[in-house]
PDB file of C-alpha atoms in Angstrom:
ATOM      1  CA  MET A   1     -40.537 -23.932   4.936  1.00 51.00           C
ATOM      2  CA  THR A   2     -36.360 -22.701   5.196  1.00 54.00           C
ATOM      3  CA  GLU A   3     -35.600 -19.975   3.013  1.00 58.00           C
ATOM      4  CA  GLU A   4     -33.109 -20.376   0.261  1.00 58.00           C
ATOM      5  CA  PRO A   5     -30.376 -18.832   0.644  1.00 64.00           C
ATOM      6  CA  LEU A   6     -29.068 -15.498  -2.113  1.00 74.00           C
ATOM      7  CA  ALA A   7     -26.688 -16.755  -4.800  1.00 86.00           C
ATOM      8  CA  LEU A   8     -24.253 -14.553  -5.530  1.00 94.00           C
ATOM      9  CA  THR A   9     -21.555 -13.490  -7.094  1.00 96.00           C
ATOM     10  CA  ARG A  10     -17.990 -12.529  -6.122  1.00 98.00           C
ATOM     11  CA  TYR A  11     -16.430  -9.707  -8.097  1.00 98.00           C
ATOM     12  CA  LYS A  12     -13.016  -8.730  -8.035  1.00 98.00           C
ATOM     13  CA  PHE A  13     -12.043  -4.996  -8.387  1.00 98.00           C
ATOM     14  CA  ILE A  14      -8.549  -3.530  -9.445  1.00 98.00           C
ATOM     15  CA  LEU A  15      -8.781  -0.447  -7.728  1.00 98.00           C
ATOM     16  CA  GLU A  16      -6.666   3.364  -7.710  1.00 98.00           C
ATOM     17  CA  TYR A  17      -6.651   6.125  -4.945  1.00 98.00           C
ATOM     18  CA  ASP A  18      -5.804   9.297  -3.830  1.00 97.00           C
ATOM     19  CA  GLY A  19      -4.405   8.131   0.147  1.00 97.00           C
ATOM     20  CA  GLY A  20      -4.770  11.795   1.658  1.00 95.00           C
ATOM     21  CA  PRO A  21      -8.018  11.804   2.520  1.00 96.00           C
ATOM     22  CA  PHE A  22      -8.839   8.282   4.272  1.00 97.00           C
ATOM     23  CA  ALA A  23      -7.458   7.225   7.490  1.00 96.00           C
ATOM     24  CA  GLY A  24      -6.156   4.014   5.594  1.00 95.00           C
ATOM     25  CA  TRP A  25      -7.704   1.325   4.107  1.00 97.00           C
ATOM     26  CA  GLN A  26      -9.867  -0.294   6.948  1.00 94.00           C
ATOM     27  CA  ARG A  27     -12.597   1.008   8.413  1.00 93.00           C
ATOM     28  CA  GLN A  28     -12.758   3.166  11.144  1.00 91.00           C
ATOM     29  CA  ALA A  29     -15.137   4.344  13.879  1.00 89.00           C
ATOM     30  CA  ASP A  30     -14.630   8.121  13.468  1.00 91.00           C
ATOM     31  CA  ALA A  31     -13.118   8.534  10.499  1.00 94.00           C
ATOM     32  CA  LEU A  32     -13.284   8.218   6.622  1.00 96.00           C
ATOM     33  CA  SER A  33     -11.729   5.115   5.513  1.00 97.00           C
ATOM     34  CA  VAL A  34     -11.056   3.604   1.598  1.00 98.00           C
ATOM     35  CA  GLN A  35     -12.989   0.726   2.245  1.00 98.00           C
ATOM     36  CA  GLU A  36     -16.109   2.504   3.688  1.00 97.00           C
ATOM     37  CA  ALA A  37     -16.775   4.609   0.404  1.00 98.00           C
ATOM     38  CA  LEU A  38     -15.999   1.503  -1.415  1.00 98.00           C
ATOM     39  CA  GLU A  39     -18.632  -0.105   0.988  1.00 98.00           C
ATOM     40  CA  ARG A  40     -21.357   2.756   0.822  1.00 98.00           C
ATOM     41  CA  ALA A  41     -20.747   2.500  -3.064  1.00 98.00           C
ATOM     42  CA  ALA A  42     -21.576  -1.322  -3.069  1.00 98.00           C
ATOM     43  CA  GLU A  43     -24.410  -1.001  -1.102  1.00 98.00           C
ATOM     44  CA  ALA A  44     -26.229   1.439  -2.754  1.00 98.00           C
ATOM     45  CA  ILE A  45     -25.817  -0.721  -6.207  1.00 97.00           C
ATOM     46  CA  ASP A  46     -26.886  -3.793  -3.849  1.00 97.00           C
ATOM     47  CA  GLY A  47     -29.360  -2.710  -1.674  1.00 95.00           C
ATOM     48  CA  ALA A  48     -27.991  -4.140   1.230  1.00 94.00           C
ATOM     49  CA  PRO A  49     -24.689  -4.176   3.374  1.00 96.00           C
ATOM     50  CA  VAL A  50     -21.237  -5.192   1.480  1.00 97.00           C
ATOM     51  CA  VAL A  51     -17.976  -6.610   2.713  1.00 97.00           C
ATOM     52  CA  MET A  52     -15.099  -5.468   0.285  1.00 97.00           C
ATOM     53  CA  TRP A  53     -11.987  -7.309   0.985  1.00 97.00           C
ATOM     54  CA  GLY A  54      -8.347  -5.432   0.467  1.00 97.00           C
ATOM     55  CA  ALA A  55      -4.915  -7.372  -0.787  1.00 97.00           C
ATOM     56  CA  GLY A  56      -3.320  -4.761   1.159  1.00 92.00           C
ATOM     57  CA  ARG A  57      -4.288  -2.368   4.279  1.00 91.00           C
ATOM     58  CA  THR A  58      -2.403   0.897   2.939  1.00 94.00           C
ATOM     59  CA  ASP A  59      -2.515   3.038   5.940  1.00 93.00           C
ATOM     60  CA  ALA A  60      -3.286   7.043   6.277  1.00 94.00           C
ATOM     61  CA  GLY A  61      -2.320   9.057   3.405  1.00 96.00           C
ATOM     62  CA  VAL A  62      -0.695   5.648   1.503  1.00 97.00           C
ATOM     63  CA  HIS A  63      -1.886   5.600  -1.826  1.00 98.00           C
ATOM     64  CA  ALA A  64      -2.754   2.965  -4.723  1.00 98.00           C
ATOM     65  CA  LEU A  65      -2.119   2.511  -8.488  1.00 98.00           C
ATOM     66  CA  GLY A  66      -3.527  -1.238  -8.411  1.00 98.00           C
ATOM     67  CA  GLN A  67      -4.753  -2.069  -5.122  1.00 98.00           C
ATOM     68  CA  VAL A  68      -6.805  -5.097  -5.331  1.00 98.00           C
ATOM     69  CA  ALA A  69     -10.412  -6.029  -3.395  1.00 98.00           C
ATOM     70  CA  HIS A  70     -12.946  -8.364  -3.763  1.00 98.00           C
ATOM     71  CA  ALA A  71     -16.733  -8.803  -2.730  1.00 98.00           C
ATOM     72  CA  ASP A  72     -19.529 -10.343  -2.538  1.00 97.00           C
ATOM     73  CA  PHE A  73     -22.865  -8.937  -4.617  1.00 97.00           C
ATOM     74  CA  THR A  74     -26.575 -10.454  -4.955  1.00 96.00           C
ATOM     75  CA  LYS A  75     -27.011  -8.411  -8.207  1.00 92.00           C
ATOM     76  CA  ALA A  76     -25.360  -9.607 -10.994  1.00 93.00           C
ATOM     77  CA  LEU A  77     -23.992  -6.818 -13.677  1.00 96.00           C
ATOM     78  CA  PRO A  78     -21.711  -6.992 -16.756  1.00 97.00           C
ATOM     79  CA  PRO A  79     -18.285  -5.987 -15.142  1.00 97.00           C
ATOM     80  CA  GLY A  80     -17.875  -3.325 -17.804  1.00 97.00           C
ATOM     81  CA  LYS A  81     -21.448  -2.001 -15.786  1.00 98.00           C
ATOM     82  CA  MET A  82     -20.288  -2.799 -12.422  1.00 98.00           C
ATOM     83  CA  ARG A  83     -17.144  -0.683 -12.717  1.00 98.00           C
ATOM     84  CA  ASP A  84     -19.444   2.027 -13.501  1.00 98.00           C
ATOM     85  CA  ALA A  85     -22.194   1.719 -11.302  1.00 98.00           C
ATOM     86  CA  MET A  86     -19.388   1.872  -8.738  1.00 98.00           C
ATOM     87  CA  ASN A  87     -17.233   4.846 -10.150  1.00 98.00           C
ATOM     88  CA  ALA A  88     -21.183   6.810  -9.828  1.00 98.00           C
ATOM     89  CA  HIS A  89     -21.623   5.712  -6.534  1.00 98.00           C
ATOM     90  CA  LEU A  90     -17.761   6.556  -5.799  1.00 98.00           C
ATOM     91  CA  ARG A  91     -18.034  10.414  -6.812  1.00 96.00           C
ATOM     92  CA  PRO A  92     -16.304  13.105  -5.463  1.00 96.00           C
ATOM     93  CA  HIS A  93     -13.832  10.618  -4.145  1.00 97.00           C
ATOM     94  CA  PRO A  94     -10.576   9.950  -5.324  1.00 98.00           C
ATOM     95  CA  ILE A  95     -10.994   6.554  -5.740  1.00 98.00           C
ATOM     96  CA  ALA A  96     -11.302   4.667  -9.349  1.00 98.00           C
ATOM     97  CA  VAL A  97     -12.567   1.369  -9.693  1.00 98.00           C
ATOM     98  CA  LEU A  98     -10.406   0.761 -12.831  1.00 98.00           C
ATOM     99  CA  SER A  99     -11.839  -2.774 -13.920  1.00 98.00           C
ATOM    100  CA  ALA A 100     -13.989  -5.279 -12.508  1.00 98.00           C
ATOM    101  CA  GLU A 101     -14.235  -9.100 -12.889  1.00 97.00           C
ATOM    102  CA  VAL A 102     -16.111 -11.968 -11.861  1.00 98.00           C
ATOM    103  CA  VAL A 103     -14.279 -14.909 -10.189  1.00 98.00           C
ATOM    104  CA  ASN A 104     -15.180 -18.004  -8.256  1.00 96.00           C
ATOM    105  CA  ALA A 105     -16.242 -17.776  -5.166  1.00 95.00           C
ATOM    106  CA  ASP A 106     -13.262 -18.871  -3.087  1.00 96.00           C
ATOM    107  CA  PHE A 107     -11.171 -16.066  -5.022  1.00 98.00           C
ATOM    108  CA  ASN A 108      -9.837 -13.900  -2.052  1.00 98.00           C
ATOM    109  CA  ALA A 109      -8.027 -10.746  -2.771  1.00 97.00           C
ATOM    110  CA  ARG A 110      -5.949 -10.646   0.790  1.00 96.00           C
ATOM    111  CA  PHE A 111      -5.149 -14.338   1.422  1.00 96.00           C
ATOM    112  CA  ASP A 112      -4.409 -15.177  -2.608  1.00 97.00           C
ATOM    113  CA  ALA A 113      -2.222 -12.623  -3.218  1.00 97.00           C
ATOM    114  CA  ARG A 114       1.215 -14.080  -4.102  1.00 97.00           C
ATOM    115  CA  GLU A 115       3.424 -10.678  -4.330  1.00 97.00           C
ATOM    116  CA  ARG A 116       2.777  -6.982  -3.375  1.00 98.00           C
ATOM    117  CA  ARG A 117       4.434  -4.578  -4.788  1.00 98.00           C
ATOM    118  CA  TYR A 118       5.577  -0.977  -3.590  1.00 98.00           C
ATOM    119  CA  LEU A 119       7.113   2.241  -4.760  1.00 98.00           C
ATOM    120  CA  TYR A 120       7.983   4.722  -2.329  1.00 98.00           C
ATOM    121  CA  ARG A 121       8.811   7.977  -4.354  1.00 98.00           C
ATOM    122  CA  MET A 122      11.453  11.008  -3.231  1.00 98.00           C
ATOM    123  CA  ILE A 123      12.520  14.564  -4.630  1.00 98.00           C
ATOM    124  CA  ASP A 124      15.741  16.285  -3.675  1.00 96.00           C
ATOM    125  CA  ARG A 125      14.623  20.131  -4.282  1.00 95.00           C
ATOM    126  CA  ARG A 126      15.250  22.820  -2.581  1.00 94.00           C
ATOM    127  CA  PRO A 127      11.845  24.597  -3.003  1.00 95.00           C
ATOM    128  CA  HIS A 128       8.399  23.655  -1.939  1.00 96.00           C
ATOM    129  CA  LEU A 129       6.022  21.110  -4.291  1.00 96.00           C
ATOM    130  CA  THR A 130       2.761  22.772  -5.195  1.00 96.00           C
ATOM    131  CA  VAL A 131       1.533  19.950  -8.146  1.00 94.00           C
ATOM    132  CA  SER A 132       3.339  17.050  -6.323  1.00 94.00           C
ATOM    133  CA  ARG A 133       2.258  17.899  -3.001  1.00 94.00           C
ATOM    134  CA  GLY A 134       1.316  14.645  -0.587  1.00 95.00           C
ATOM    135  CA  ARG A 135       2.249  12.867  -3.134  1.00 96.00           C
ATOM    136  CA  ILE A 136       5.464  12.373  -3.115  1.00 98.00           C
ATOM    137  CA  TRP A 137       8.183  13.023  -0.176  1.00 98.00           C
ATOM    138  CA  ARG A 138      10.306  16.371  -0.613  1.00 97.00           C
ATOM    139  CA  ILE A 139      14.040  15.813   0.788  1.00 97.00           C
ATOM    140  CA  PRO A 140      15.643  18.985   0.479  1.00 95.00           C
ATOM    141  CA  GLN A 141      19.200  17.514   0.330  1.00 93.00           C
ATOM    142  CA  LYS A 142      20.740  15.845  -2.755  1.00 95.00           C
ATOM    143  CA  LEU A 143      20.083  11.744  -2.577  1.00 97.00           C
ATOM    144  CA  ASP A 144      23.100   9.939  -4.056  1.00 97.00           C
ATOM    145  CA  ALA A 145      20.644   6.390  -5.333  1.00 98.00           C
ATOM    146  CA  GLU A 146      23.110   4.539  -5.965  1.00 97.00           C
ATOM    147  CA  LEU A 147      24.230   4.312  -2.803  1.00 98.00           C
ATOM    148  CA  MET A 148      21.269   3.824  -1.028  1.00 98.00           C
ATOM    149  CA  HIS A 149      20.622   0.541  -3.499  1.00 98.00           C
ATOM    150  CA  SER A 150      24.176  -0.821  -2.180  1.00 98.00           C
ATOM    151  CA  ALA A 151      23.256  -0.370   1.129  1.00 98.00           C
ATOM    152  CA  ALA A 152      19.223  -1.699   0.863  1.00 98.00           C
ATOM    153  CA  GLN A 153      20.516  -4.760  -0.825  1.00 98.00           C
ATOM    154  CA  VAL A 154      21.222  -6.410   2.630  1.00 98.00           C
ATOM    155  CA  LEU A 155      17.579  -6.295   3.488  1.00 98.00           C
ATOM    156  CA  VAL A 156      16.860  -9.223   0.762  1.00 98.00           C
ATOM    157  CA  GLY A 157      15.858 -12.655   1.787  1.00 98.00           C
ATOM    158  CA  LEU A 158      14.473 -13.777   5.147  1.00 98.00           C
ATOM    159  CA  HIS A 159      15.007 -11.786   7.811  1.00 98.00           C
ATOM    160  CA  ASP A 160      14.241 -10.803  11.756  1.00 97.00           C
ATOM    161  CA  PHE A 161      13.115  -7.524  10.651  1.00 97.00           C
ATOM    162  CA  SER A 162      12.014  -5.687  14.035  1.00 96.00           C
ATOM    163  CA  THR A 163      13.568  -2.704  12.970  1.00 97.00           C
ATOM    164  CA  PHE A 164      11.287  -1.551  10.891  1.00 97.00           C
ATOM    165  CA  ARG A 165       8.329  -3.020  12.239  1.00 95.00           C
ATOM    166  CA  ASP A 166       5.704  -0.061  14.111  1.00 90.00           C
ATOM    167  CA  ALA A 167       4.801  -0.888  16.900  1.00 86.00           C
ATOM    168  CA  GLN A 168       1.130  -1.085  16.605  1.00 84.00           C
ATOM    169  CA  CYS A 169       2.205  -3.838  13.651  1.00 86.00           C
ATOM    170  CA  GLN A 170      -0.547  -7.002  14.617  1.00 83.00           C
ATOM    171  CA  ALA A 171       1.855  -9.648  12.346  1.00 88.00           C
ATOM    172  CA  LYS A 172       2.763 -12.990  14.368  1.00 91.00           C
ATOM    173  CA  SER A 173       6.056 -12.617  13.636  1.00 94.00           C
ATOM    174  CA  PRO A 174       8.738 -10.270  12.400  1.00 94.00           C
ATOM    175  CA  VAL A 175      10.513 -12.910   9.840  1.00 97.00           C
ATOM    176  CA  LYS A 176       9.452 -11.576   6.543  1.00 96.00           C
ATOM    177  CA  THR A 177      11.060 -12.808   2.877  1.00 97.00           C
ATOM    178  CA  LEU A 178      11.996  -9.447   0.910  1.00 98.00           C
ATOM    179  CA  ASP A 179      12.078 -10.781  -2.515  1.00 98.00           C
ATOM    180  CA  GLU A 180      13.409  -7.459  -3.800  1.00 98.00           C
ATOM    181  CA  ILE A 181      14.601  -3.671  -3.344  1.00 98.00           C
ATOM    182  CA  SER A 182      16.002  -1.158  -5.325  1.00 98.00           C
ATOM    183  CA  VAL A 183      17.027   2.387  -5.303  1.00 98.00           C
ATOM    184  CA  ALA A 184      17.180   4.394  -8.491  1.00 98.00           C
ATOM    185  CA  ARG A 185      16.863   7.857  -9.493  1.00 97.00           C
ATOM    186  CA  VAL A 186      14.489   8.694 -12.133  1.00 96.00           C
ATOM    187  CA  GLY A 187      14.582  11.732 -13.659  1.00 91.00           C
ATOM    188  CA  ASP A 188      14.392  14.541 -10.897  1.00 92.00           C
ATOM    189  CA  GLU A 189      13.052  11.577  -8.284  1.00 97.00           C
ATOM    190  CA  VAL A 190      14.645   8.831  -6.410  1.00 98.00           C
ATOM    191  CA  HIS A 191      12.133   5.396  -6.579  1.00 98.00           C
ATOM    192  CA  VAL A 192      12.251   2.739  -4.057  1.00 98.00           C
ATOM    193  CA  ARG A 193      10.368  -0.489  -5.286  1.00 98.00           C
ATOM    194  CA  CYS A 194       9.557  -3.233  -2.780  1.00 98.00           C
ATOM    195  CA  VAL A 195       8.662  -6.539  -3.778  1.00 98.00           C
ATOM    196  CA  ALA A 196       7.087  -9.231  -0.992  1.00 98.00           C
ATOM    197  CA  GLN A 197       4.486 -11.761  -0.428  1.00 96.00           C
ATOM    198  CA  SER A 198       3.739  -9.403   2.882  1.00 95.00           C
ATOM    199  CA  PHE A 199       4.877  -6.123   4.643  1.00 96.00           C
ATOM    200  CA  LEU A 200       4.984  -5.734   8.184  1.00 95.00           C
ATOM    201  CA  HIS A 201       3.296  -2.625   9.171  1.00 94.00           C
ATOM    202  CA  ARG A 202       4.648   0.447   8.245  1.00 94.00           C
ATOM    203  CA  GLN A 203       7.855  -2.007   7.089  1.00 97.00           C
ATOM    204  CA  VAL A 204       8.499  -0.069   3.085  1.00 97.00           C
ATOM    205  CA  ARG A 205       8.205   3.326   4.972  1.00 97.00           C
ATOM    206  CA  SER A 206      10.728   2.390   7.996  1.00 97.00           C
ATOM    207  CA  ILE A 207      13.201   1.018   5.101  1.00 98.00           C
ATOM    208  CA  VAL A 208      12.876   4.205   3.045  1.00 98.00           C
ATOM    209  CA  GLY A 209      13.036   6.102   6.149  1.00 98.00           C
ATOM    210  CA  SER A 210      16.139   4.753   7.194  1.00 98.00           C
ATOM    211  CA  LEU A 211      17.982   4.821   3.223  1.00 98.00           C
ATOM    212  CA  ALA A 212      17.522   8.024   3.499  1.00 98.00           C
ATOM    213  CA  GLU A 213      19.918   8.883   6.014  1.00 98.00           C
ATOM    214  CA  VAL A 214      22.526   7.042   4.024  1.00 98.00           C
ATOM    215  CA  GLY A 215      21.605   9.018   0.688  1.00 97.00           C
ATOM    216  CA  ARG A 216      21.726  11.850   2.464  1.00 96.00           C
ATOM    217  CA  GLY A 217      25.424  11.519   4.283  1.00 95.00           C
ATOM    218  CA  LYS A 218      24.347  11.074   7.610  1.00 96.00           C
ATOM    219  CA  GLN A 219      24.948   7.379   7.672  1.00 97.00           C
ATOM    220  CA  ASP A 220      27.298   5.308   6.345  1.00 95.00           C
ATOM    221  CA  VAL A 221      26.497   1.947   3.240  1.00 96.00           C
ATOM    222  CA  SER A 222      26.747  -0.032   6.252  1.00 97.00           C
ATOM    223  CA  TYR A 223      24.178   1.757   8.187  1.00 98.00           C
ATOM    224  CA  ILE A 224      20.987  -0.671   6.968  1.00 98.00           C
ATOM    225  CA  ALA A 225      22.922  -3.958   7.636  1.00 97.00           C
ATOM    226  CA  LYS A 226      24.141  -2.550  11.344  1.00 97.00           C
ATOM    227  CA  ILE A 227      20.044  -1.505  12.386  1.00 97.00           C
ATOM    228  CA  LEU A 228      18.491  -4.626  10.911  1.00 98.00           C
ATOM    229  CA  ALA A 229      21.541  -7.031  12.648  1.00 97.00           C
ATOM    230  CA  GLU A 230      20.016  -5.211  16.047  1.00 96.00           C
ATOM    231  CA  ALA A 231      16.421  -6.054  15.520  1.00 95.00           C
ATOM    232  CA  ARG A 232      15.027  -3.590  17.942  1.00 94.00           C
ATOM    233  CA  ARG A 233      12.849  -0.956  16.753  1.00 95.00           C
ATOM    234  CA  GLU A 234      14.603   1.828  18.384  1.00 95.00           C
ATOM    235  CA  ALA A 235      17.053   1.388  15.946  1.00 95.00           C
ATOM    236  CA  CYS A 236      15.406   2.442  12.939  1.00 96.00           C
ATOM    237  CA  GLY A 237      15.802   5.907  11.502  1.00 95.00           C
ATOM    238  CA  PRO A 238      12.707   8.468  11.312  1.00 95.00           C
ATOM    239  CA  VAL A 239      10.112   7.048   8.997  1.00 97.00           C
ATOM    240  CA  ALA A 240       8.959   8.186   5.616  1.00 98.00           C
ATOM    241  CA  PRO A 241       5.643  10.282   5.810  1.00 97.00           C
ATOM    242  CA  PRO A 242       3.298   8.810   4.010  1.00 97.00           C
ATOM    243  CA  ASP A 243       2.603  10.760   0.931  1.00 95.00           C
ATOM    244  CA  GLY A 244       5.084   8.933  -1.609  1.00 97.00           C
ATOM    245  CA  LEU A 245       4.408   5.491  -0.920  1.00 98.00           C
ATOM    246  CA  TYR A 246       1.758   3.885  -3.983  1.00 98.00           C
ATOM    247  CA  LEU A 247       0.761  -0.106  -3.879  1.00 98.00           C
ATOM    248  CA  THR A 248       1.352  -0.321  -7.241  1.00 98.00           C
ATOM    249  CA  ASP A 249       0.679  -4.096  -7.981  1.00 97.00           C
ATOM    250  CA  VAL A 250      -0.968  -7.532  -6.437  1.00 98.00           C
ATOM    251  CA  ILE A 251      -0.006 -10.568  -8.184  1.00 97.00           C
ATOM    252  CA  TYR A 252      -2.157 -13.872  -8.170  1.00 97.00           C
TER     253      TYR A 252
END
């Protein structure tokens, strides 16, 4: 007799993590990733390998406050128990499952996402960082957040973002739509917020690095428009480090 396939329950997870210790979201052959840590925890619960699918493939060192993932389990636990079991098996990794939810079998954390929201944190101070080290980009020069915001608005809309596309990007096209970008001073920090359905590899960090050149007076307000129009990677300014980047929300 043919064995009946196991019934699977699909869970949607909302995740928070410190990306510092990890080689990014995606499983790597020679380094620990967020995906691998989650899959190990899931396998400990389910007793068999579980594949975890994420909404955003964050780079090494990039953090998340609201990453979303889905996975199929043969064990159907109540959502609260699934959340707590995952967290128990994730220790001591700096990953927290904030919530677990049973969803339809056709839900896909990556392909169903309508909007991804990123925050980049900068601080313009001379002293080195202590408690915030690895979680924010320190720039020793004063930043003009208003000038950065003005310069950034040319990026809103549909554009060829080749200038801000990493050489290793696997996207089929450099053409993307950036729905929103804002730069604002928040206390001692400068925050850059970007919203789009999807992003190119290192697009946000490339944009932020170029905006920082405007903010500290190395380039004028027309710089972003100029390098965007060139549509070549060589025109991009320095790429901002991963430390200050956070995937904050994924909207469905």
